[in-house]
mmCIF file of C-alpha atoms in Angstrom:
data_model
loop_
_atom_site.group_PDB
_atom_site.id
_atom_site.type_symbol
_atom_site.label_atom_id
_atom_site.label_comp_id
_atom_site.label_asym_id
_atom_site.label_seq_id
_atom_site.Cartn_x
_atom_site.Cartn_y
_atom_site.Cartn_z
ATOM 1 C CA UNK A 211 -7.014 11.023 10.429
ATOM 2 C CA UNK A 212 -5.285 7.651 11.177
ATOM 3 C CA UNK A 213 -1.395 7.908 11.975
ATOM 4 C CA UNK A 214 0.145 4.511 11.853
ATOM 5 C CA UNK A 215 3.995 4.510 13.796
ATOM 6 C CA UNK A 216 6.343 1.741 12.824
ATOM 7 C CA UNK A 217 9.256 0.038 14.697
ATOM 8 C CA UNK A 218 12.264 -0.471 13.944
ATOM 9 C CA UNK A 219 13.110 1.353 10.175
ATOM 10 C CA UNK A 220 15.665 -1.068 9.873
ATOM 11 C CA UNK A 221 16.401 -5.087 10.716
ATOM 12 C CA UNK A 222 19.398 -7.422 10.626
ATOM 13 C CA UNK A 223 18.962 -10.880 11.593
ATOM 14 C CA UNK A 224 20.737 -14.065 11.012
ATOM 15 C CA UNK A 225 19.202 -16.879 8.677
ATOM 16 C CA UNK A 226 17.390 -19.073 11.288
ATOM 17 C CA UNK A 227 16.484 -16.530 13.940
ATOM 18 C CA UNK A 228 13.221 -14.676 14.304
ATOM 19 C CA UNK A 229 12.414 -10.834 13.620
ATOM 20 C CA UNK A 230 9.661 -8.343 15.048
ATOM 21 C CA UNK A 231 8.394 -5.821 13.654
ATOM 22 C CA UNK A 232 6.063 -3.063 15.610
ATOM 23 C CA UNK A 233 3.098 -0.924 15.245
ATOM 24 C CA UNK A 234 0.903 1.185 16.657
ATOM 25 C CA UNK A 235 -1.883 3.388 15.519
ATOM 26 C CA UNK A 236 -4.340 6.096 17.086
ATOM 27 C CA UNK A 237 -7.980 6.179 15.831
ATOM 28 C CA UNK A 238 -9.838 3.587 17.488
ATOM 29 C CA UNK A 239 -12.242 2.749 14.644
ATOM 30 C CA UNK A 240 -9.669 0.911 12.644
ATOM 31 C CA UNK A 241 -10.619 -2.513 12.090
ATOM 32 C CA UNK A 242 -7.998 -4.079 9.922
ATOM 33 C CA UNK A 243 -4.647 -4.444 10.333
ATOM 34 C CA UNK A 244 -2.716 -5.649 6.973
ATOM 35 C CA UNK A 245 1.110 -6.433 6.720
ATOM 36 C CA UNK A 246 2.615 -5.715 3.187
ATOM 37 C CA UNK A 247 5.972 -7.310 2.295
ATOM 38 C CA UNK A 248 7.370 -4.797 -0.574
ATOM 39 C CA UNK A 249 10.430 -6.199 -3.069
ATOM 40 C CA UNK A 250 12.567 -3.979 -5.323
ATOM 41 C CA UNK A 251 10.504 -2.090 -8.332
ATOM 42 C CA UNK A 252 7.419 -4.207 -7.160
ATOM 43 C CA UNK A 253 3.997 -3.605 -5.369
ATOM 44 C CA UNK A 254 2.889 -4.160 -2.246
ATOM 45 C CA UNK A 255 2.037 -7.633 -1.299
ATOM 46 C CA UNK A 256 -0.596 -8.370 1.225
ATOM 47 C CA UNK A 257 1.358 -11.100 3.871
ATOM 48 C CA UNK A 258 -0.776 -11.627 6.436
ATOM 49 C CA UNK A 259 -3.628 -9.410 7.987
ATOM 50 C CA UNK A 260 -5.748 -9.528 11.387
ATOM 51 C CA UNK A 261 -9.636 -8.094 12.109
ATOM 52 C CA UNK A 262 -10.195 -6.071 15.304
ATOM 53 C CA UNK A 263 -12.023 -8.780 16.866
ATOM 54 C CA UNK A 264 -8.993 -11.343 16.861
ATOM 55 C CA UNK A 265 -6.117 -11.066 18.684
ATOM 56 C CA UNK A 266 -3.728 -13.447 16.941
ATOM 57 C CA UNK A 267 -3.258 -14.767 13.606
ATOM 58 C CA UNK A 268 -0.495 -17.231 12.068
ATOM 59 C CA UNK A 269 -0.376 -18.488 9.008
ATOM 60 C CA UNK A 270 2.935 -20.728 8.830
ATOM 61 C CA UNK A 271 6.289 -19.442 9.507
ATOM 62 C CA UNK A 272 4.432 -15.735 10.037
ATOM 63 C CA UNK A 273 2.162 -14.445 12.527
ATOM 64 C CA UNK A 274 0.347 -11.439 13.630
ATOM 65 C CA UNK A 275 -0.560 -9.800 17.004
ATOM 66 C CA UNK A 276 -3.470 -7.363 18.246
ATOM 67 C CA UNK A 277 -3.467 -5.276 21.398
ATOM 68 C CA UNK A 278 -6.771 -3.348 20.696
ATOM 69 C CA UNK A 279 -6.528 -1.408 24.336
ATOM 70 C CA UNK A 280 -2.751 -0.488 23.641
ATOM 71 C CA UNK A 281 -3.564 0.176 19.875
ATOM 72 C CA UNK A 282 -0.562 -1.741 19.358
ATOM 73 C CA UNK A 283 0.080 -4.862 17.201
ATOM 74 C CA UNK A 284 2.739 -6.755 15.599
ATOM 75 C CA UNK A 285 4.780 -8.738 13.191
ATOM 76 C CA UNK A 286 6.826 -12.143 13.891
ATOM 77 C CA UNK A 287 8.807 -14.128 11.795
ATOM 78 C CA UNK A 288 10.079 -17.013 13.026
ATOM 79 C CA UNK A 289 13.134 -19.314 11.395
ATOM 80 C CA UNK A 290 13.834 -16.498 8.826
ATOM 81 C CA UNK A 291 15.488 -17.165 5.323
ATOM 82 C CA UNK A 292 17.465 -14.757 2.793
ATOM 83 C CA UNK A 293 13.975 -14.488 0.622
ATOM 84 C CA UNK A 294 12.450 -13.100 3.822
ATOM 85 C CA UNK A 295 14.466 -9.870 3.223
ATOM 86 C CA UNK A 296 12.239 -6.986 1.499
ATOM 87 C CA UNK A 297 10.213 -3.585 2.909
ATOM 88 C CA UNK A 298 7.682 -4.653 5.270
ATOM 89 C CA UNK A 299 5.064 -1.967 6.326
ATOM 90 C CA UNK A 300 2.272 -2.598 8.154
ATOM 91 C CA UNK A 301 -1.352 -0.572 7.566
ATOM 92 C CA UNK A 302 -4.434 0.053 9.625
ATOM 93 C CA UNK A 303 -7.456 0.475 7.590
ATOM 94 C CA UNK A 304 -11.486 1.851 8.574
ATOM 95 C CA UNK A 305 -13.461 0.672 4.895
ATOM 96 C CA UNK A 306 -11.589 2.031 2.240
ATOM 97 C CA UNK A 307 -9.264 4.524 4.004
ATOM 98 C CA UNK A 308 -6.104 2.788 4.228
ATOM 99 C CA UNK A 309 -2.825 4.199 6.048
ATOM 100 C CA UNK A 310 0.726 2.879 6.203
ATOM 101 C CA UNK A 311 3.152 3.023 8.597
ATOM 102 C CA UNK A 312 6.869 3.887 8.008
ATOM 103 C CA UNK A 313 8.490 0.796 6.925
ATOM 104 C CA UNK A 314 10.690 -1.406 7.916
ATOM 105 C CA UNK A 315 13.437 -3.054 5.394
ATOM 106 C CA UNK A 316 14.792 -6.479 6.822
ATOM 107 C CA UNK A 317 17.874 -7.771 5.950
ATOM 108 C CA UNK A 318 18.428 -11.619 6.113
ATOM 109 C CA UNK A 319 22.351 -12.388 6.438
ATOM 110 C CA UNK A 320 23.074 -16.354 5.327
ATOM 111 C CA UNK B 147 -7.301 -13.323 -12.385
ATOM 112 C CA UNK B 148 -5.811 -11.376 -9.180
ATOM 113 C CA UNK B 149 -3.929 -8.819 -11.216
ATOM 114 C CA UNK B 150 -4.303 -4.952 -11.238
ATOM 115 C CA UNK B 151 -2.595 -4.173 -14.292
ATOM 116 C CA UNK B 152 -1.085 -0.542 -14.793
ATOM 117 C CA UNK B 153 0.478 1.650 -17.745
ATOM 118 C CA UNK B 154 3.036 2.256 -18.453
ATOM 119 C CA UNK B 155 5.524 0.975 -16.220
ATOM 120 C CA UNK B 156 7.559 3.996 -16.866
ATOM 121 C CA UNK B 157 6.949 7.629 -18.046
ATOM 122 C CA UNK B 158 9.217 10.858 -18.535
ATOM 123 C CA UNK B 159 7.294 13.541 -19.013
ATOM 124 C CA UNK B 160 8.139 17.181 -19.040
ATOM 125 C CA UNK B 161 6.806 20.104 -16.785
ATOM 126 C CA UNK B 162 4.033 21.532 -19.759
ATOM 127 C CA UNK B 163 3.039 18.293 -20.619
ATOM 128 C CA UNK B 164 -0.291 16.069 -20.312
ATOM 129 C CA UNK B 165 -0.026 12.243 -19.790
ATOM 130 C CA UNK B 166 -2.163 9.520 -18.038
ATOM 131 C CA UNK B 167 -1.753 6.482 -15.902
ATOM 132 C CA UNK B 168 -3.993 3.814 -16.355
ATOM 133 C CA UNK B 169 -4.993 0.822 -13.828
ATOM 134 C CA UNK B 170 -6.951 -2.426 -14.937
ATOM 135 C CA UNK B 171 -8.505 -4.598 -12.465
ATOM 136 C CA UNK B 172 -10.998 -7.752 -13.367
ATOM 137 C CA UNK B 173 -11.473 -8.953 -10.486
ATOM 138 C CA UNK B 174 -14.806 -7.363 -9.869
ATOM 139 C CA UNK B 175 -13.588 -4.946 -7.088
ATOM 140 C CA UNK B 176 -15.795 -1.454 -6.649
ATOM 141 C CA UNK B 177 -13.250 0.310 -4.861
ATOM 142 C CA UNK B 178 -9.672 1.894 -6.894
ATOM 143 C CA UNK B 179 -7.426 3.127 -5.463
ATOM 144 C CA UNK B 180 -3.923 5.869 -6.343
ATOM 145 C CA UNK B 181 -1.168 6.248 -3.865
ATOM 146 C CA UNK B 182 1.974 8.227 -4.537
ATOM 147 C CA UNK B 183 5.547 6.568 -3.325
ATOM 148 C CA UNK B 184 8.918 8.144 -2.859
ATOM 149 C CA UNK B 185 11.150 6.782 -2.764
ATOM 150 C CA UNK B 186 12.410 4.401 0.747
ATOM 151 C CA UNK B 187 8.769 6.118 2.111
ATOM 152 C CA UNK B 188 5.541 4.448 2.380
ATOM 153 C CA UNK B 189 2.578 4.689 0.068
ATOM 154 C CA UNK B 190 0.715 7.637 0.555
ATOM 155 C CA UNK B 191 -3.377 7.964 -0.520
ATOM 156 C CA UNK B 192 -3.560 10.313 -2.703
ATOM 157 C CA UNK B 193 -7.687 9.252 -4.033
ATOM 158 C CA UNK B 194 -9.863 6.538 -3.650
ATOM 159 C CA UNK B 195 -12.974 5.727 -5.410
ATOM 160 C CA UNK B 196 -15.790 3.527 -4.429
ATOM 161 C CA UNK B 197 -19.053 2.231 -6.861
ATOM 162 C CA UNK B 198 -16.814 4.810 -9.616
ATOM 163 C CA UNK B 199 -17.626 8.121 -7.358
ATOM 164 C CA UNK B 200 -14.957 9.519 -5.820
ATOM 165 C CA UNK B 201 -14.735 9.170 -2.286
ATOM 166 C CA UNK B 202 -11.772 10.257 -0.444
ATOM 167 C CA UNK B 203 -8.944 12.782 -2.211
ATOM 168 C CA UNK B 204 -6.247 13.715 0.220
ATOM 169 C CA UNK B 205 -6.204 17.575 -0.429
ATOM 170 C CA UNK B 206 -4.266 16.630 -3.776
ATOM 171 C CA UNK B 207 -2.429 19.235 -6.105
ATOM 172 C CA UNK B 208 -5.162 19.809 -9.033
ATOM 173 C CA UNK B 209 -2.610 19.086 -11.711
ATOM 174 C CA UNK B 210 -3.331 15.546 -10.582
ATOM 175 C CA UNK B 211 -6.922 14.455 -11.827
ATOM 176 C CA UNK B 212 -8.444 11.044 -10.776
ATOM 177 C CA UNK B 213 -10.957 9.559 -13.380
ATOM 178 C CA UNK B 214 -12.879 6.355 -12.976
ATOM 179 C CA UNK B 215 -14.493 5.350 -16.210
ATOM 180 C CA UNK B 216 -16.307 2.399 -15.352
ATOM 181 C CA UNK B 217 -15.581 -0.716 -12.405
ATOM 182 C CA UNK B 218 -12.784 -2.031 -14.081
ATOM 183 C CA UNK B 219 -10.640 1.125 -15.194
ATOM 184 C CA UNK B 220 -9.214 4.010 -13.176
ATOM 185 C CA UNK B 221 -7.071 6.801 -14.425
ATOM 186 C CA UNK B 222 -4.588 9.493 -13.397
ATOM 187 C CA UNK B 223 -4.217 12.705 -15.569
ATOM 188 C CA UNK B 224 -1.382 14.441 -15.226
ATOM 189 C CA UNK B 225 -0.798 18.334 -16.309
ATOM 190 C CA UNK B 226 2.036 20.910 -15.219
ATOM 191 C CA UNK B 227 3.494 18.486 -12.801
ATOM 192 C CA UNK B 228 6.821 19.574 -10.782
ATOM 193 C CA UNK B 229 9.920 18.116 -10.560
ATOM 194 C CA UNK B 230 8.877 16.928 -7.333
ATOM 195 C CA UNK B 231 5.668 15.054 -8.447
ATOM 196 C CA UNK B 232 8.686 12.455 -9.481
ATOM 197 C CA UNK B 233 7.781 8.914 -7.827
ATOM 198 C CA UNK B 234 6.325 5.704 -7.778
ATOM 199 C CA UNK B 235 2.259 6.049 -8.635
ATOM 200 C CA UNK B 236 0.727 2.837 -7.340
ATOM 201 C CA UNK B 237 -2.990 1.598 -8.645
ATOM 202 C CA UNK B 238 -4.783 -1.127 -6.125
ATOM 203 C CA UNK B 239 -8.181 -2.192 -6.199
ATOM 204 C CA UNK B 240 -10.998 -4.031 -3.198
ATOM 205 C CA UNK B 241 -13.680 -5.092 -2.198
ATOM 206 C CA UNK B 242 -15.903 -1.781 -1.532
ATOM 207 C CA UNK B 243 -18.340 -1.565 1.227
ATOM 208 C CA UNK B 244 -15.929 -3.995 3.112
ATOM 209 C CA UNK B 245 -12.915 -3.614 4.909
ATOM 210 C CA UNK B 246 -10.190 -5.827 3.110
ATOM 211 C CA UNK B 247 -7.469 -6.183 1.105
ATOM 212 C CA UNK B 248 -5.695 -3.889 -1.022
ATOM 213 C CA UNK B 249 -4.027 -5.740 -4.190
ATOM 214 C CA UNK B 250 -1.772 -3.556 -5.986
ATOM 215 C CA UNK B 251 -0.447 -3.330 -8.885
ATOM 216 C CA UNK B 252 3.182 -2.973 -9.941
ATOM 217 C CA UNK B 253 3.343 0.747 -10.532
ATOM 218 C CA UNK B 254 3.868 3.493 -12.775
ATOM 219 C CA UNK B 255 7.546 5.055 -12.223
ATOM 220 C CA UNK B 256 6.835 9.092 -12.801
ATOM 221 C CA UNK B 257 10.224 11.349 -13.613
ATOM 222 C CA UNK B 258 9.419 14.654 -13.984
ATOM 223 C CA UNK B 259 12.173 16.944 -15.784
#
């Protein structure tokens, strides 16, 4: 089955500067690559999410990369704020199967 | 309406006892979804259904039994559950037939004594 790796478990940045977030995964047949940002005693929220035929994706302050060859993609997050700071974990998904990587829990000093 | 509503936010139950989740969804979605969270870990799938037949279980403990009534409910009986059955029990519901996104609910906080 899919294994989804996530880097790093934890993140401290400054309010203002950017934070990346990496992933990789190993069965070639995933298509869909969600990011989830996760808040205290809350559920999962879908942030941003990219299809195996795109390679980039940015919606705002947030964006997403795909390396299909490398199996790799990422998370950015540019000009960060306090609110920013939750669980973020990102998935790789064939149809309904759905598997999460690790996590990573970002920490946005003021 | 983009919620998938679950009960009860909270549950102590006891090892000999028999309880149920329950997940709402209206947003027309054919595939439901449970995933089990401990705690600072990431959701795990524990069953998924899809057109309400089950599709995928992940070699789950029978005292956990998935039930899909119709397209807009799903359930999670629970029976002789262990201590270590105590987490976070997470509902989310999709498109089916489509790869796409998973809305979740909120969750159902288990604590097994």
């Amino acid at each position: 089955g899919e294994n989804v790796e996530q880097h790093p478990s934890t993140l401290s940045v400054q309010e203002g500067d950017s934070a990346v977030i990496k992933c990789t995964y190993s069965d070639s047949a995933s298509n869909y690559f969600p990011w989830y940002k996760q808040e205290l005693g809350k559920g999962p929220q879908l942030i941003i999410d990219i299809r195996s035929n795109v390679g980039e994706k940015k919606d705002q302050r947030i964006a997403v990369t795909l390396n299909k060859t490398a199996k790799h993609f990422s998370l950015h997050i540019t000009e960060t704020q306090p609110e920013d700071s939750a669980v973020y974990f990102c998935a790789a998904s064939i149809y309904t199967d759905m598997r999460f990587g690790a996590g990573t829990r970002l920490t946005v000093k003021p | 309406d983009t919620e998938v509503t679950q009960t009860p936010k909270h549950l102590v139950m006891g090892m000999t006892n028999k309880k149920s989740l329950k997940c709402e969804q209206h947003m027309g979605h054919r595939a439901m979804y449970w995933y089990k969270q401990k705690a600072k870990k990431p959701p795990e799938l524990m069953f998924v259904y899809s057109y309400e037949k089950l599709s995928i279980n992940e070699s789950v403990p029978s005292r956990f039994s998935p039930e899909c009534p119709n397209s807009s409910l799903l359930n999670l009986h629970l029976h002789a559950l262990q201590p270590e059955d105590s987490a976070l029990y997470l509902c989310a519901s999709s498109q089916a037939g489509f790869t796409g996104e998973l809305f979740f609910g909120e969750g159902s906080r288990l604590t097994v004594l």
